[in-house]
PDB file of C-alpha atoms in Angstrom:
ATOM      1  CA  MET P   1      11.263 -66.692 -25.019  1.00 80.00           C
ATOM      2  CA  ASP P   2      14.448 -66.459 -26.393  1.00 89.00           C
ATOM      3  CA  ILE P   3      16.488 -69.512 -25.832  1.00 95.00           C
ATOM      4  CA  ILE P   4      20.150 -70.453 -27.381  1.00 94.00           C
ATOM      5  CA  ILE P   5      21.566 -73.475 -27.052  1.00 95.00           C
ATOM      6  CA  SER P   6      25.174 -73.425 -27.598  1.00 93.00           C
ATOM      7  CA  ASN P   7      27.508 -76.828 -28.376  1.00 89.00           C
ATOM      8  CA  SER P   8      30.320 -75.453 -27.070  1.00 92.00           C
ATOM      9  CA  ASP P   9      29.193 -74.622 -23.514  1.00 91.00           C
ATOM     10  CA  GLY P  10      30.728 -76.959 -21.348  1.00 91.00           C
ATOM     11  CA  ARG P  11      27.090 -77.442 -19.371  1.00 94.00           C
ATOM     12  CA  PRO P  12      24.448 -80.276 -20.098  1.00 96.00           C
ATOM     13  CA  ILE P  13      21.370 -78.328 -22.500  1.00 96.00           C
ATOM     14  CA  TYR P  14      19.105 -79.030 -19.624  1.00 96.00           C
ATOM     15  CA  GLU P  15      21.523 -76.667 -17.367  1.00 96.00           C
ATOM     16  CA  GLN P  16      21.518 -73.834 -20.058  1.00 96.00           C
ATOM     17  CA  ILE P  17      17.728 -73.486 -20.768  1.00 97.00           C
ATOM     18  CA  THR P  18      17.666 -73.954 -16.684  1.00 96.00           C
ATOM     19  CA  GLY P  19      20.016 -70.477 -16.805  1.00 93.00           C
ATOM     20  CA  GLN P  20      18.982 -68.852 -19.072  1.00 95.00           C
ATOM     21  CA  ILE P  21      15.337 -68.799 -17.659  1.00 95.00           C
ATOM     22  CA  LYS P  22      16.408 -68.168 -14.196  1.00 90.00           C
ATOM     23  CA  SER P  23      18.567 -65.166 -15.707  1.00 89.00           C
ATOM     24  CA  GLN P  24      14.949 -64.102 -17.261  1.00 91.00           C
ATOM     25  CA  ILE P  25      12.822 -64.399 -14.148  1.00 88.00           C
ATOM     26  CA  LEU P  26      15.821 -62.373 -12.513  1.00 82.00           C
ATOM     27  CA  THR P  27      16.255 -59.715 -14.572  1.00 83.00           C
ATOM     28  CA  GLY P  28      12.062 -58.960 -15.273  1.00 85.00           C
ATOM     29  CA  ARG P  29      12.062 -60.415 -18.722  1.00 91.00           C
ATOM     30  CA  LEU P  30       9.689 -62.509 -17.569  1.00 92.00           C
ATOM     31  CA  ALA P  31       7.087 -61.038 -15.260  1.00 90.00           C
ATOM     32  CA  ALA P  32       5.380 -63.742 -12.621  1.00 89.00           C
ATOM     33  CA  GLY P  33       2.046 -65.101 -14.251  1.00 93.00           C
ATOM     34  CA  GLU P  34       3.284 -65.580 -17.597  1.00 94.00           C
ATOM     35  CA  ALA P  35       2.893 -68.704 -19.469  1.00 96.00           C
ATOM     36  CA  LEU P  36       6.233 -70.491 -20.203  1.00 97.00           C
ATOM     37  CA  PRO P  37       5.504 -72.478 -23.573  1.00 96.00           C
ATOM     38  CA  SER P  38       4.897 -76.247 -22.700  1.00 96.00           C
ATOM     39  CA  ILE P  39       7.613 -78.578 -22.508  1.00 96.00           C
ATOM     40  CA  ARG P  40       6.970 -80.076 -25.688  1.00 96.00           C
ATOM     41  CA  LEU P  41       6.325 -77.149 -27.697  1.00 96.00           C
ATOM     42  CA  LEU P  42      10.154 -75.973 -26.388  1.00 96.00           C
ATOM     43  CA  ALA P  43      11.594 -79.639 -27.220  1.00 96.00           C
ATOM     44  CA  LYS P  44      10.313 -78.681 -30.379  1.00 97.00           C
ATOM     45  CA  GLU P  45      11.773 -74.856 -30.837  1.00 96.00           C
ATOM     46  CA  LEU P  46      15.355 -75.936 -29.628  1.00 96.00           C
ATOM     47  CA  ARG P  47      15.293 -79.500 -31.275  1.00 95.00           C
ATOM     48  CA  ILE P  48      15.684 -81.620 -28.466  1.00 96.00           C
ATOM     49  CA  SER P  49      14.070 -84.590 -26.249  1.00 96.00           C
ATOM     50  CA  VAL P  50      11.222 -83.460 -24.429  1.00 97.00           C
ATOM     51  CA  ILE P  51      13.061 -85.602 -21.264  1.00 97.00           C
ATOM     52  CA  THR P  52      16.017 -82.982 -21.471  1.00 97.00           C
ATOM     53  CA  THR P  53      13.307 -80.001 -21.459  1.00 97.00           C
ATOM     54  CA  LYS P  54      11.066 -81.746 -18.346  1.00 97.00           C
ATOM     55  CA  ARG P  55      13.818 -81.714 -16.674  1.00 97.00           C
ATOM     56  CA  ALA P  56      15.498 -77.990 -16.803  1.00 97.00           C
ATOM     57  CA  TYR P  57      11.629 -77.267 -15.278  1.00 97.00           C
ATOM     58  CA  GLU P  58      11.980 -79.760 -13.336  1.00 97.00           C
ATOM     59  CA  ASP P  59      14.391 -77.967 -11.323  1.00 96.00           C
ATOM     60  CA  LEU P  60      13.450 -74.995 -12.111  1.00 95.00           C
ATOM     61  CA  GLU P  61      10.059 -75.519 -10.399  1.00 94.00           C
ATOM     62  CA  ARG P  62      12.398 -77.278  -7.456  1.00 92.00           C
ATOM     63  CA  ASP P  63      14.174 -74.399  -6.909  1.00 88.00           C
ATOM     64  CA  GLY P  64      10.614 -71.855  -7.009  1.00 88.00           C
ATOM     65  CA  PHE P  65      10.839 -69.958 -10.116  1.00 91.00           C
ATOM     66  CA  ILE P  66       7.948 -71.597 -11.857  1.00 94.00           C
ATOM     67  CA  GLU P  67       5.228 -73.323 -11.023  1.00 95.00           C
ATOM     68  CA  THR P  68       3.087 -76.275 -13.453  1.00 94.00           C
ATOM     69  CA  ILE P  69      -0.978 -76.425 -13.333  1.00 93.00           C
ATOM     70  CA  PRO P  70      -1.927 -79.563 -14.285  1.00 93.00           C
ATOM     71  CA  GLY P  71      -4.090 -79.125 -17.396  1.00 92.00           C
ATOM     72  CA  LYS P  72      -2.635 -75.702 -17.789  1.00 94.00           C
ATOM     73  CA  GLY P  73       1.121 -75.089 -17.940  1.00 95.00           C
ATOM     74  CA  SER P  74       3.602 -73.841 -16.577  1.00 96.00           C
ATOM     75  CA  PHE P  75       4.124 -70.654 -15.090  1.00 96.00           C
ATOM     76  CA  VAL P  76       6.063 -68.054 -13.777  1.00 94.00           C
ATOM     77  CA  ALA P  77       5.741 -67.964 -10.102  1.00 92.00           C
ATOM     78  CA  ALA P  78       5.460 -65.028  -7.945  1.00 86.00           C
ATOM     79  CA  LYS P  79       8.933 -63.634  -6.531  1.00 73.00           C
ATOM     80  CA  ASN P  80       9.624 -64.485  -3.035  1.00 69.00           C
ATOM     81  CA  THR P  81      11.637 -61.220  -2.931  1.00 63.00           C
ATOM     82  CA  GLU P  82      14.300 -62.889   0.109  1.00 71.00           C
ATOM     83  CA  PHE P  83      14.259 -65.668  -1.968  1.00 74.00           C
ATOM     84  CA  VAL P  84      14.976 -63.530  -5.466  1.00 73.00           C
ATOM     85  CA  ARG P  85      17.926 -61.537  -3.429  1.00 78.00           C
ATOM     86  CA  GLU P  86      19.329 -65.159  -2.298  1.00 82.00           C
ATOM     87  CA  GLU P  87      19.705 -65.667  -5.503  1.00 79.00           C
ATOM     88  CA  HIS P  88      21.630 -62.710  -6.368  1.00 81.00           C
ATOM     89  CA  LEU P  89      23.843 -62.797  -3.856  1.00 89.00           C
ATOM     90  CA  ARG P  90      24.537 -66.609  -4.927  1.00 88.00           C
ATOM     91  CA  LEU P  91      25.781 -64.733  -8.425  1.00 86.00           C
ATOM     92  CA  ALA P  92      27.349 -61.898  -7.227  1.00 91.00           C
ATOM     93  CA  GLU P  93      29.668 -64.235  -5.010  1.00 94.00           C
ATOM     94  CA  GLY P  94      29.975 -66.189  -8.116  1.00 93.00           C
ATOM     95  CA  PHE P  95      31.309 -63.648 -10.344  1.00 93.00           C
ATOM     96  CA  LEU P  96      33.411 -62.724  -6.935  1.00 95.00           C
ATOM     97  CA  ALA P  97      34.856 -65.674  -6.952  1.00 95.00           C
ATOM     98  CA  LYS P  98      35.973 -65.486 -10.580  1.00 94.00           C
ATOM     99  CA  ALA P  99      37.749 -62.444 -10.019  1.00 94.00           C
ATOM    100  CA  VAL P 100      39.493 -63.430  -7.006  1.00 95.00           C
ATOM    101  CA  ASP P 101      40.378 -65.898  -8.762  1.00 95.00           C
ATOM    102  CA  VAL P 102      42.246 -64.159 -11.881  1.00 95.00           C
ATOM    103  CA  ALA P 103      43.452 -61.913  -9.038  1.00 94.00           C
ATOM    104  CA  LYS P 104      45.440 -64.315  -7.162  1.00 95.00           C
ATOM    105  CA  THR P 105      46.504 -65.442 -10.407  1.00 95.00           C
ATOM    106  CA  SER P 106      47.978 -62.224 -11.848  1.00 95.00           C
ATOM    107  CA  GLY P 107      49.305 -60.973  -8.530  1.00 96.00           C
ATOM    108  CA  ILE P 108      47.382 -58.157  -8.119  1.00 95.00           C
ATOM    109  CA  PRO P 109      46.904 -57.845  -4.121  1.00 95.00           C
ATOM    110  CA  TYR P 110      43.321 -57.592  -2.318  1.00 95.00           C
ATOM    111  CA  GLU P 111      43.874 -53.581  -1.543  1.00 95.00           C
ATOM    112  CA  GLU P 112      43.999 -53.186  -5.119  1.00 95.00           C
ATOM    113  CA  LEU P 113      41.602 -55.560  -6.562  1.00 94.00           C
ATOM    114  CA  ALA P 114      38.905 -53.830  -3.342  1.00 94.00           C
ATOM    115  CA  GLU P 115      39.863 -50.849  -4.759  1.00 94.00           C
ATOM    116  CA  ILE P 116      38.445 -51.814  -8.692  1.00 93.00           C
ATOM    117  CA  LEU P 117      36.004 -53.069  -6.641  1.00 93.00           C
ATOM    118  CA  GLN P 118      34.786 -49.889  -4.444  1.00 94.00           C
ATOM    119  CA  VAL P 119      35.754 -48.563  -6.994  1.00 93.00           C
ATOM    120  CA  LEU P 120      32.699 -50.339 -10.058  1.00 92.00           C
ATOM    121  CA  TYR P 121      30.564 -50.270  -6.953  1.00 90.00           C
ATOM    122  CA  LYS P 122      29.852 -46.669  -7.310  1.00 91.00           C
ATOM    123  CA  GLU P 123      30.158 -45.539 -10.627  1.00 85.00           C
TER     124      GLU P 123
END
């Protein structure tokens, strides 16, 4: 599992870990049932605190991305298709919100932005 921690990223380390693991699950790079590294092992590999890794895993479990089995470890949860769809919608909304902000700041009219989206979507 590839996780890259960036000191220049404005987000806390646990959020960087959570975001990257979510992304790998949503794109299928991590499959349902696949084992994740132990909290201690991941902390050691990333050279971070065990508490930070534990927080990331707790957030992932709370959001339904992983499940932890005491004595066995943490595993990618079976995908709930509706949940995955909602997560993708949320991601798309975030990107579109950024595009709208750039368009407004740059004086790009709604119609032109909608046309760009339509062209990109049909490609």
